[in-house]
Amino acid sequence: QVQLVESGGGSVQAGGSLRLSCAAFGYTYTLYCMGWFRQAPGKEREAVAVIDSDGITTYPDSVKGRFTISQDNADNTLYLQMDSLKPEDTAMYYCAARYGYLDYLPLRPDDFGYWGQGTQVTVSS
């Protein structure tokens, strides 16, 4: 199993940047992919970035070109660089992990079995 701990959330003005980190502890060697999700009050949880063990990434159109996911395998840490932030990016951000192989990068929360506790990101206009 893997345990995930997020950090780096906070408050920023529109147009600003934040960098989220997710430290992974435990059995990380056979993880297939990791991702970042977010959930705003009254809305469903949605993916914002996913990366597989080979470094292949995918993003939804809502954040493409503004968010960048990366991983440091030596430190077992996942990152999310968020630039040009908008008020609609305000949400709780979660790190997630999946062990089982898929022939595509998943974007559905149900495809991930392990979750962190979340870190709040607030973007003011």
Tab-separated table of N, CA, C and O in Angstrom:
chain	number	residue	atom	x	y	z
A	1	GLN	N	0.833	-1.194	0.000
A	1	GLN	CA	0.000	0.000	0.000
A	1	GLN	C	0.867	1.243	0.000
A	1	GLN	O	2.047	1.200	0.300
A	2	VAL	N	0.247	2.351	-0.396
A	2	VAL	CA	0.936	3.635	-0.430
A	2	VAL	C	0.131	4.644	0.383
A	2	VAL	O	-1.095	4.619	0.385
A	3	GLN	N	0.835	5.503	1.084
A	3	GLN	CA	0.221	6.613	1.797
A	3	GLN	C	0.657	7.913	1.133
A	3	GLN	O	1.819	8.045	0.738
A	4	LEU	N	-0.270	8.839	1.004
A	4	LEU	CA	-0.031	10.068	0.263
A	4	LEU	C	-0.285	11.271	1.168
A	4	LEU	O	-1.324	11.331	1.842
A	5	VAL	N	0.642	12.228	1.151
A	5	VAL	CA	0.522	13.422	1.981
A	5	VAL	C	0.777	14.652	1.114
A	5	VAL	O	1.888	14.849	0.611
A	6	GLU	N	-0.267	15.480	0.942
A	6	GLU	CA	-0.147	16.682	0.128
A	6	GLU	C	0.309	17.875	0.967
A	6	GLU	O	0.066	17.928	2.179
A	7	SER	N	0.916	18.832	0.283
A	7	SER	CA	1.281	20.103	0.901
A	7	SER	C	1.395	21.155	-0.185
A	7	SER	O	1.424	20.816	-1.377
A	8	GLY	N	1.443	22.415	0.228
A	8	GLY	CA	1.686	23.491	-0.720
A	8	GLY	C	0.486	24.324	-1.090
A	8	GLY	O	0.604	25.291	-1.852
A	9	GLY	N	-0.684	23.977	-0.581
A	9	GLY	CA	-1.853	24.783	-0.874
A	9	GLY	C	-1.786	26.133	-0.200
A	9	GLY	O	-0.909	26.399	0.629
A	10	GLY	N	-2.726	26.999	-0.556
A	10	GLY	CA	-2.764	28.320	0.048
A	10	GLY	C	-3.664	29.249	-0.725
A	10	GLY	O	-4.463	28.804	-1.552
A	11	SER	N	-3.532	30.534	-0.442
A	11	SER	CA	-4.340	31.557	-1.093
A	11	SER	C	-3.459	32.393	-2.011
A	11	SER	O	-2.336	32.749	-1.646
A	12	VAL	N	-3.982	32.703	-3.186
A	12	VAL	CA	-3.234	33.469	-4.172
A	12	VAL	C	-4.218	34.291	-4.985
A	12	VAL	O	-5.392	33.939	-5.107
A	13	GLN	N	-3.730	35.392	-5.536
A	13	GLN	CA	-4.578	36.194	-6.406
A	13	GLN	C	-4.602	35.616	-7.812
A	13	GLN	O	-3.673	34.899	-8.229
A	14	ALA	N	-5.635	35.935	-8.529
A	14	ALA	CA	-5.763	35.481	-9.916
A	14	ALA	C	-4.528	35.890	-10.711
A	14	ALA	O	-4.022	37.003	-10.563
A	15	GLY	N	-4.055	34.962	-11.539
A	15	GLY	CA	-2.848	35.188	-12.313
A	15	GLY	C	-1.592	34.689	-11.621
A	15	GLY	O	-0.532	34.614	-12.251
A	16	GLY	N	-1.711	34.349	-10.347
A	16	GLY	CA	-0.564	33.881	-9.592
A	16	GLY	C	-0.283	32.406	-9.797
A	16	GLY	O	-0.933	31.733	-10.609
A	17	SER	N	0.697	31.919	-9.036
A	17	SER	CA	1.136	30.529	-9.156
A	17	SER	C	1.227	29.867	-7.786
A	17	SER	O	1.441	30.538	-6.766
A	18	LEU	N	1.057	28.562	-7.794
A	18	LEU	CA	1.279	27.734	-6.615
A	18	LEU	C	1.884	26.412	-7.066
A	18	LEU	O	1.625	25.968	-8.190
A	19	ARG	N	2.629	25.798	-6.174
A	19	ARG	CA	3.185	24.469	-6.454
A	19	ARG	C	2.772	23.529	-5.336
A	19	ARG	O	3.104	23.760	-4.172
A	20	LEU	N	2.054	22.495	-5.702
A	20	LEU	CA	1.627	21.477	-4.754
A	20	LEU	C	2.612	20.315	-4.770
A	20	LEU	O	3.176	19.976	-5.818
A	21	SER	N	2.788	19.695	-3.612
A	21	SER	CA	3.630	18.518	-3.495
A	21	SER	C	2.831	17.384	-2.872
A	21	SER	O	1.926	17.614	-2.065
A	22	CYS	N	3.199	16.169	-3.243
A	22	CYS	CA	2.564	14.974	-2.671
A	22	CYS	C	3.672	13.965	-2.385
A	22	CYS	O	4.283	13.437	-3.322
A	23	ALA	N	3.907	13.723	-1.114
A	23	ALA	CA	4.903	12.742	-0.719
A	23	ALA	C	4.247	11.372	-0.610
A	23	ALA	O	3.199	11.232	0.024
A	24	ALA	N	4.864	10.379	-1.249
A	24	ALA	CA	4.337	9.017	-1.239
A	24	ALA	C	5.194	8.149	-0.330
A	24	ALA	O	6.412	8.126	-0.462
A	25	PHE	N	4.527	7.436	0.565
A	25	PHE	CA	5.214	6.554	1.508
A	25	PHE	C	4.676	5.145	1.353
A	25	PHE	O	3.499	4.937	1.113
A	26	GLY	N	5.580	4.178	1.512
A	26	GLY	CA	5.151	2.795	1.431
A	26	GLY	C	5.612	2.156	0.137
A	26	GLY	O	6.671	2.478	-0.381
A	27	TYR	N	4.779	1.264	-0.381
A	27	TYR	CA	5.153	0.457	-1.542
A	27	TYR	C	4.858	1.219	-2.823
A	27	TYR	O	3.781	1.111	-3.409
A	28	THR	N	5.830	1.995	-3.280
A	28	THR	CA	5.620	2.857	-4.446
A	28	THR	C	6.179	2.284	-5.735
A	28	THR	O	5.904	2.818	-6.812
A	29	TYR	N	6.924	1.192	-5.677
A	29	TYR	CA	7.683	0.740	-6.837
A	29	TYR	C	6.818	0.247	-7.990
A	29	TYR	O	7.231	0.306	-9.141
A	30	THR	N	5.642	-0.262	-7.685
A	30	THR	CA	4.816	-0.808	-8.756
A	30	THR	C	3.598	0.052	-9.061
A	30	THR	O	2.642	-0.406	-9.684
A	31	LEU	N	3.633	1.311	-8.640
A	31	LEU	CA	2.530	2.195	-8.994
A	31	LEU	C	2.475	2.369	-10.510
A	31	LEU	O	3.500	2.600	-11.151
A	32	TYR	N	1.284	2.308	-11.077
A	32	TYR	CA	1.121	2.531	-12.525
A	32	TYR	C	1.059	4.017	-12.833
A	32	TYR	O	1.682	4.495	-13.781
A	33	CYS	N	0.302	4.752	-12.033
A	33	CYS	CA	0.186	6.179	-12.298
A	33	CYS	C	-0.215	6.911	-11.025
A	33	CYS	O	-0.697	6.305	-10.065
A	34	MET	N	0.001	8.215	-11.049
A	34	MET	CA	-0.446	9.092	-9.976
A	34	MET	C	-1.112	10.306	-10.612
A	34	MET	O	-0.865	10.630	-11.776
A	35	GLY	N	-1.946	10.955	-9.830
A	35	GLY	CA	-2.643	12.094	-10.387
A	35	GLY	C	-3.041	13.107	-9.341
A	35	GLY	O	-2.950	12.853	-8.139
A	36	TRP	N	-3.453	14.257	-9.846
A	36	TRP	CA	-4.025	15.313	-9.028
A	36	TRP	C	-5.485	15.501	-9.421
A	36	TRP	O	-5.796	15.565	-10.617
A	37	PHE	N	-6.311	15.588	-8.411
A	37	PHE	CA	-7.733	15.844	-8.596
A	37	PHE	C	-8.128	17.051	-7.761
A	37	PHE	O	-7.412	17.437	-6.847
A	38	ARG	N	-9.270	17.630	-8.063
A	38	ARG	CA	-9.773	18.720	-7.242
A	38	ARG	C	-11.279	18.594	-7.084
A	38	ARG	O	-11.962	17.999	-7.924
A	39	GLN	N	-11.757	19.172	-5.992
A	39	GLN	CA	-13.194	19.159	-5.733
A	39	GLN	C	-13.595	20.463	-5.081
A	39	GLN	O	-13.104	20.799	-4.003
A	40	ALA	N	-14.464	21.184	-5.751
A	40	ALA	CA	-15.003	22.424	-5.221
A	40	ALA	C	-16.325	22.124	-4.519
A	40	ALA	O	-16.971	21.119	-4.831
A	41	PRO	N	-16.734	22.961	-3.580
A	41	PRO	CA	-17.990	22.722	-2.870
A	41	PRO	C	-19.163	22.569	-3.837
A	41	PRO	O	-19.349	23.382	-4.748
A	42	GLY	N	-19.932	21.509	-3.656
A	42	GLY	CA	-21.098	21.262	-4.483
A	42	GLY	C	-20.811	20.690	-5.845
A	42	GLY	O	-21.731	20.511	-6.650
A	43	LYS	N	-19.543	20.395	-6.117
A	43	LYS	CA	-19.179	19.850	-7.425
A	43	LYS	C	-18.533	18.480	-7.265
A	43	LYS	O	-18.067	18.111	-6.195
A	44	GLU	N	-18.497	17.731	-8.377
A	44	GLU	CA	-17.872	16.425	-8.358
A	44	GLU	C	-16.348	16.562	-8.413
A	44	GLU	O	-15.814	17.554	-8.918
A	45	ARG	N	-15.685	15.546	-7.902
A	45	ARG	CA	-14.229	15.521	-7.973
A	45	ARG	C	-13.808	15.318	-9.435
A	45	ARG	O	-14.385	14.477	-10.140
A	46	GLU	N	-12.817	16.088	-9.883
A	46	GLU	CA	-12.370	15.999	-11.269
A	46	GLU	C	-10.850	15.948	-11.325
A	46	GLU	O	-10.154	16.507	-10.484
A	47	ALA	N	-10.370	15.276	-12.366
A	47	ALA	CA	-8.927	15.183	-12.572
A	47	ALA	C	-8.394	16.487	-13.147
A	47	ALA	O	-9.048	17.137	-13.966
A	48	VAL	N	-7.183	16.852	-12.706
A	48	VAL	CA	-6.509	17.998	-13.309
A	48	VAL	C	-5.190	17.605	-13.966
A	48	VAL	O	-4.671	18.332	-14.807
A	49	ALA	N	-4.631	16.451	-13.598
A	49	ALA	CA	-3.383	16.001	-14.217
A	49	ALA	C	-3.089	14.579	-13.777
A	49	ALA	O	-3.314	14.238	-12.616
A	50	VAL	N	-2.595	13.773	-14.687
A	50	VAL	CA	-2.201	12.393	-14.387
A	50	VAL	C	-0.868	12.115	-15.068
A	50	VAL	O	-0.632	12.580	-16.187
A	51	ILE	N	-0.028	11.344	-14.385
A	51	ILE	CA	1.278	10.966	-14.940
A	51	ILE	C	1.517	9.493	-14.666
A	51	ILE	O	1.192	8.998	-13.576
A	52	ASP	N	2.065	8.774	-15.655
A	52	ASP	CA	2.335	7.359	-15.415
A	52	ASP	C	3.801	7.154	-15.030
A	52	ASP	O	4.579	8.105	-14.969
A	53	SER	N	4.165	5.916	-14.800
A	53	SER	CA	5.509	5.612	-14.308
A	53	SER	C	6.589	5.921	-15.351
A	53	SER	O	7.767	6.043	-15.001
A	54	ASP	N	6.200	6.067	-16.624
A	54	ASP	CA	7.153	6.430	-17.670
A	54	ASP	C	7.219	7.938	-17.894
A	54	ASP	O	7.968	8.388	-18.760
A	55	GLY	N	6.427	8.697	-17.139
A	55	GLY	CA	6.437	10.147	-17.284
A	55	GLY	C	5.472	10.693	-18.316
A	55	GLY	O	5.465	11.897	-18.587
A	56	ILE	N	4.641	9.843	-18.864
A	56	ILE	CA	3.622	10.305	-19.816
A	56	ILE	C	2.507	10.989	-19.035
A	56	ILE	O	2.071	10.486	-17.998
A	57	THR	N	2.045	12.129	-19.558
A	57	THR	CA	1.077	12.939	-18.820
A	57	THR	C	-0.189	13.176	-19.634
A	57	THR	O	-0.194	13.060	-20.867
A	58	THR	N	-1.250	13.518	-18.931
A	58	THR	CA	-2.475	13.939	-19.581
A	58	THR	C	-3.168	14.972	-18.706
A	58	THR	O	-3.044	14.938	-17.469
A	59	TYR	N	-3.855	15.913	-19.363
A	59	TYR	CA	-4.541	16.997	-18.667
A	59	TYR	C	-5.903	17.231	-19.312
A	59	TYR	O	-6.047	17.093	-20.524
A	60	PRO	N	-6.888	17.636	-18.542
A	60	PRO	CA	-8.141	18.069	-19.162
A	60	PRO	C	-7.946	19.452	-19.789
A	60	PRO	O	-7.011	20.180	-19.423
A	61	ASP	N	-8.809	19.805	-20.702
A	61	ASP	CA	-8.675	21.079	-21.407
A	61	ASP	C	-8.721	22.280	-20.464
A	61	ASP	O	-8.121	23.311	-20.737
A	62	SER	N	-9.412	22.137	-19.341
A	62	SER	CA	-9.590	23.267	-18.422
A	62	SER	C	-8.280	23.762	-17.814
A	62	SER	O	-8.188	24.921	-17.396
A	63	VAL	N	-7.264	22.912	-17.765
A	63	VAL	CA	-5.997	23.318	-17.153
A	63	VAL	C	-4.814	23.184	-18.098
A	63	VAL	O	-3.694	23.576	-17.751
A	64	LYS	N	-5.044	22.656	-19.284
A	64	LYS	CA	-3.945	22.420	-20.227
A	64	LYS	C	-3.243	23.728	-20.546
A	64	LYS	O	-3.877	24.742	-20.831
A	65	GLY	N	-1.927	23.707	-20.455
A	65	GLY	CA	-1.142	24.915	-20.710
A	65	GLY	C	-0.909	25.769	-19.482
A	65	GLY	O	-0.065	26.672	-19.496
A	66	ARG	N	-1.637	25.503	-18.401
A	66	ARG	CA	-1.468	26.267	-17.155
A	66	ARG	C	-0.894	25.411	-16.028
A	66	ARG	O	-0.164	25.915	-15.189
A	67	PHE	N	-1.259	24.131	-16.005
A	67	PHE	CA	-0.806	23.223	-14.947
A	67	PHE	C	0.214	22.244	-15.523
A	67	PHE	O	0.080	21.807	-16.663
A	68	THR	N	1.201	21.886	-14.696
A	68	THR	CA	2.201	20.914	-15.099
A	68	THR	C	2.417	19.912	-13.972
A	68	THR	O	2.755	20.302	-12.852
A	69	ILE	N	2.246	18.642	-14.291
A	69	ILE	CA	2.491	17.580	-13.316
A	69	ILE	C	3.885	17.003	-13.552
A	69	ILE	O	4.335	16.892	-14.696
A	70	SER	N	4.565	16.675	-12.463
A	70	SER	CA	5.887	16.062	-12.577
A	70	SER	C	6.116	15.168	-11.361
A	70	SER	O	5.372	15.242	-10.381
A	71	GLN	N	7.137	14.337	-11.467
A	71	GLN	CA	7.425	13.437	-10.354
A	71	GLN	C	8.922	13.284	-10.178
A	71	GLN	O	9.675	13.324	-11.147
A	72	ASP	N	9.341	13.133	-8.930
A	72	ASP	CA	10.728	12.868	-8.594
A	72	ASP	C	10.759	11.463	-8.011
A	72	ASP	O	10.386	11.253	-6.855
A	73	ASN	N	11.151	10.514	-8.823
A	73	ASN	CA	11.112	9.118	-8.396
A	73	ASN	C	12.120	8.838	-7.284
A	73	ASN	O	11.904	7.940	-6.468
A	74	ALA	N	13.197	9.587	-7.247
A	74	ALA	CA	14.199	9.370	-6.193
A	74	ALA	C	13.642	9.728	-4.816
A	74	ALA	O	13.960	9.075	-3.817
A	75	ASP	N	12.797	10.759	-4.780
A	75	ASP	CA	12.212	11.205	-3.515
A	75	ASP	C	10.777	10.748	-3.330
A	75	ASP	O	10.153	11.084	-2.314
A	76	ASN	N	10.246	10.004	-4.311
A	76	ASN	CA	8.845	9.556	-4.245
A	76	ASN	C	7.903	10.727	-4.001
A	76	ASN	O	7.023	10.670	-3.127
A	77	THR	N	8.086	11.788	-4.776
A	77	THR	CA	7.272	12.987	-4.622
A	77	THR	C	6.643	13.368	-5.952
A	77	THR	O	7.302	13.355	-6.984
A	78	LEU	N	5.378	13.702	-5.883
A	78	LEU	CA	4.613	14.160	-7.040
A	78	LEU	C	4.386	15.657	-6.885
A	78	LEU	O	4.150	16.138	-5.772
A	79	TYR	N	4.460	16.394	-8.001
A	79	TYR	CA	4.284	17.842	-7.959
A	79	TYR	C	3.180	18.279	-8.918
A	79	TYR	O	2.900	17.613	-9.916
A	80	LEU	N	2.596	19.415	-8.614
A	80	LEU	CA	1.684	20.072	-9.537
A	80	LEU	C	2.018	21.558	-9.532
A	80	LEU	O	1.773	22.242	-8.538
A	81	GLN	N	2.601	22.023	-10.623
A	81	GLN	CA	2.877	23.445	-10.801
A	81	GLN	C	1.653	24.089	-11.433
A	81	GLN	O	1.245	23.678	-12.525
A	82	MET	N	1.083	25.066	-10.756
A	82	MET	CA	-0.123	25.725	-11.249
A	82	MET	C	0.181	27.187	-11.516
A	82	MET	O	0.537	27.933	-10.598
A	83	ASP	N	0.074	27.579	-12.771
A	83	ASP	CA	0.327	28.954	-13.193
A	83	ASP	C	-0.946	29.575	-13.748
A	83	ASP	O	-1.899	28.864	-14.079
A	84	SER	N	-0.930	30.899	-13.855
A	84	SER	CA	-2.084	31.637	-14.391
A	84	SER	C	-3.380	31.188	-13.718
A	84	SER	O	-4.390	30.910	-14.376
A	85	LEU	N	-3.347	31.123	-12.420
A	85	LEU	CA	-4.496	30.621	-11.669
A	85	LEU	C	-5.704	31.532	-11.820
A	85	LEU	O	-5.576	32.760	-11.927
A	86	LYS	N	-6.872	30.908	-11.829
A	86	LYS	CA	-8.143	31.601	-11.978
A	86	LYS	C	-9.006	31.330	-10.750
A	86	LYS	O	-8.838	30.294	-10.089
A	87	PRO	N	-9.964	32.207	-10.454
A	87	PRO	CA	-10.853	31.952	-9.322
A	87	PRO	C	-11.552	30.596	-9.410
A	87	PRO	O	-11.786	29.944	-8.381
A	88	GLU	N	-11.854	30.151	-10.622
A	88	GLU	CA	-12.531	28.857	-10.778
A	88	GLU	C	-11.619	27.667	-10.477
A	88	GLU	O	-12.074	26.521	-10.465
A	89	ASP	N	-10.333	27.915	-10.239
A	89	ASP	CA	-9.433	26.848	-9.803
A	89	ASP	C	-9.527	26.605	-8.305
A	89	ASP	O	-8.925	25.659	-7.779
A	90	THR	N	-10.275	27.444	-7.604
A	90	THR	CA	-10.443	27.282	-6.160
A	90	THR	C	-11.107	25.949	-5.847
A	90	THR	O	-12.173	25.626	-6.378
A	91	ALA	N	-10.456	25.140	-5.013
A	91	ALA	CA	-10.959	23.805	-4.672
A	91	ALA	C	-10.013	23.160	-3.665
A	91	ALA	O	-8.926	23.667	-3.396
A	92	MET	N	-10.454	22.027	-3.151
A	92	MET	CA	-9.557	21.151	-2.406
A	92	MET	C	-8.861	20.269	-3.433
A	92	MET	O	-9.525	19.667	-4.287
A	93	TYR	N	-7.546	20.201	-3.353
A	93	TYR	CA	-6.767	19.417	-4.301
A	93	TYR	C	-6.255	18.152	-3.618
A	93	TYR	O	-5.709	18.194	-2.510
A	94	TYR	N	-6.437	17.029	-4.321
A	94	TYR	CA	-6.078	15.724	-3.795
A	94	TYR	C	-5.055	15.036	-4.695
A	94	TYR	O	-5.154	15.095	-5.921
A	95	CYS	N	-4.138	14.345	-4.066
A	95	CYS	CA	-3.198	13.469	-4.755
A	95	CYS	C	-3.784	12.056	-4.740
A	95	CYS	O	-4.413	11.646	-3.752
A	96	ALA	N	-3.594	11.313	-5.820
A	96	ALA	CA	-4.145	9.964	-5.910
A	96	ALA	C	-3.153	9.044	-6.598
A	96	ALA	O	-2.306	9.492	-7.383
A	97	ALA	N	-3.291	7.745	-6.335
A	97	ALA	CA	-2.380	6.758	-6.921
A	97	ALA	C	-3.136	5.493	-7.309
A	97	ALA	O	-4.161	5.146	-6.710
A	98	ARG	N	-2.576	4.825	-8.330
A	98	ARG	CA	-3.161	3.580	-8.823
A	98	ARG	C	-2.059	2.581	-9.077
A	98	ARG	O	-1.017	2.934	-9.657
A	99	TYR	N	-2.288	1.303	-8.711
A	99	TYR	CA	-1.320	0.248	-8.977
A	99	TYR	C	-1.568	-0.468	-10.297
A	99	TYR	O	-0.646	-0.745	-11.045
A	100	GLY	N	-2.779	-0.825	-10.592
A	100	GLY	CA	-3.073	-1.676	-11.728
A	100	GLY	C	-2.848	-1.011	-13.064
A	100	GLY	O	-3.181	0.162	-13.264
A	101	TYR	N	-2.285	-1.796	-14.003
A	101	TYR	CA	-1.985	-1.269	-15.338
A	101	TYR	C	-3.269	-1.041	-16.134
A	101	TYR	O	-4.222	-1.812	-16.064
A	102	LEU	N	-3.275	0.033	-16.893
A	102	LEU	CA	-4.299	0.300	-17.902
A	102	LEU	C	-3.584	0.663	-19.186
A	102	LEU	O	-2.449	1.129	-19.143
A	103	ASP	N	-4.247	0.502	-20.313
A	103	ASP	CA	-3.599	0.902	-21.568
A	103	ASP	C	-3.940	2.335	-21.940
A	103	ASP	O	-3.822	2.739	-23.098
A	104	TYR	N	-4.354	3.095	-20.950
A	104	TYR	CA	-4.604	4.513	-21.119
A	104	TYR	C	-4.398	5.179	-19.766
A	104	TYR	O	-4.337	4.506	-18.729
A	105	LEU	N	-4.265	6.506	-19.771
A	105	LEU	CA	-4.145	7.229	-18.514
A	105	LEU	C	-5.538	7.584	-18.005
A	105	LEU	O	-6.275	8.300	-18.676
A	106	PRO	N	-5.898	7.092	-16.842
A	106	PRO	CA	-7.253	7.313	-16.350
A	106	PRO	C	-7.459	8.717	-15.821
A	106	PRO	O	-6.540	9.329	-15.262
A	107	LEU	N	-8.670	9.220	-15.985
A	107	LEU	CA	-9.035	10.522	-15.444
A	107	LEU	C	-10.225	10.440	-14.486
A	107	LEU	O	-10.643	11.450	-13.943
A	108	ARG	N	-10.779	9.261	-14.300
A	108	ARG	CA	-11.914	9.103	-13.408
A	108	ARG	C	-11.442	8.850	-11.975
A	108	ARG	O	-10.542	8.032	-11.765
A	109	PRO	N	-12.014	9.506	-10.997
A	109	PRO	CA	-11.627	9.226	-9.598
A	109	PRO	C	-11.763	7.751	-9.238
A	109	PRO	O	-10.959	7.230	-8.471
A	110	ASP	N	-12.753	7.066	-9.801
A	110	ASP	CA	-12.974	5.654	-9.463
A	110	ASP	C	-11.823	4.753	-9.898
A	110	ASP	O	-11.715	3.621	-9.431
A	111	ASP	N	-10.971	5.234	-10.794
A	111	ASP	CA	-9.837	4.441	-11.261
A	111	ASP	C	-8.641	4.514	-10.328
A	111	ASP	O	-7.620	3.874	-10.577
A	112	PHE	N	-8.758	5.311	-9.266
A	112	PHE	CA	-7.658	5.472	-8.323
A	112	PHE	C	-8.083	4.939	-6.949
A	112	PHE	O	-9.157	5.271	-6.463
A	113	GLY	N	-7.225	4.135	-6.324
A	113	GLY	CA	-7.596	3.501	-5.074
A	113	GLY	C	-7.004	4.119	-3.834
A	113	GLY	O	-7.423	3.785	-2.722
A	114	TYR	N	-6.050	5.033	-4.014
A	114	TYR	CA	-5.350	5.598	-2.864
A	114	TYR	C	-5.369	7.115	-2.971
A	114	TYR	O	-5.081	7.672	-4.034
A	115	TRP	N	-5.685	7.765	-1.846
A	115	TRP	CA	-5.889	9.205	-1.835
A	115	TRP	C	-5.205	9.852	-0.638
A	115	TRP	O	-5.103	9.250	0.441
A	116	GLY	N	-4.745	11.090	-0.843
A	116	GLY	CA	-4.268	11.886	0.259
A	116	GLY	C	-5.418	12.611	0.936
A	116	GLY	O	-6.584	12.465	0.542
A	117	GLN	N	-5.090	13.417	1.929
A	117	GLN	CA	-6.113	14.104	2.722
A	117	GLN	C	-6.553	15.420	2.073
A	117	GLN	O	-7.571	15.988	2.467
A	118	GLY	N	-5.805	15.899	1.127
A	118	GLY	CA	-6.181	17.115	0.407
A	118	GLY	C	-5.493	18.354	0.941
A	118	GLY	O	-5.104	18.420	2.109
A	119	THR	N	-5.360	19.339	0.060
A	119	THR	CA	-4.814	20.636	0.429
A	119	THR	C	-5.633	21.709	-0.283
A	119	THR	O	-5.946	21.574	-1.462
A	120	GLN	N	-6.005	22.754	0.435
A	120	GLN	CA	-6.906	23.769	-0.092
A	120	GLN	C	-6.154	24.788	-0.939
A	120	GLN	O	-5.098	25.287	-0.539
A	121	VAL	N	-6.726	25.101	-2.089
A	121	VAL	CA	-6.231	26.167	-2.957
A	121	VAL	C	-7.356	27.178	-3.147
A	121	VAL	O	-8.463	26.808	-3.547
A	122	THR	N	-7.075	28.432	-2.830
A	122	THR	CA	-8.062	29.492	-2.977
A	122	THR	C	-7.479	30.595	-3.847
A	122	THR	O	-6.402	31.114	-3.552
A	123	VAL	N	-8.190	30.928	-4.923
A	123	VAL	CA	-7.743	31.955	-5.856
A	123	VAL	C	-8.750	33.095	-5.820
A	123	VAL	O	-9.925	32.892	-6.109
A	124	SER	N	-8.278	34.275	-5.466
A	124	SER	CA	-9.167	35.429	-5.372
A	124	SER	C	-9.027	36.303	-6.614
A	124	SER	O	-7.958	36.389	-7.213
A	125	SER	N	-10.112	36.959	-6.948
A	125	SER	CA	-10.116	37.807	-8.154
A	125	SER	C	-9.644	39.215	-7.850
A	125	SER	O	-9.493	39.602	-6.699
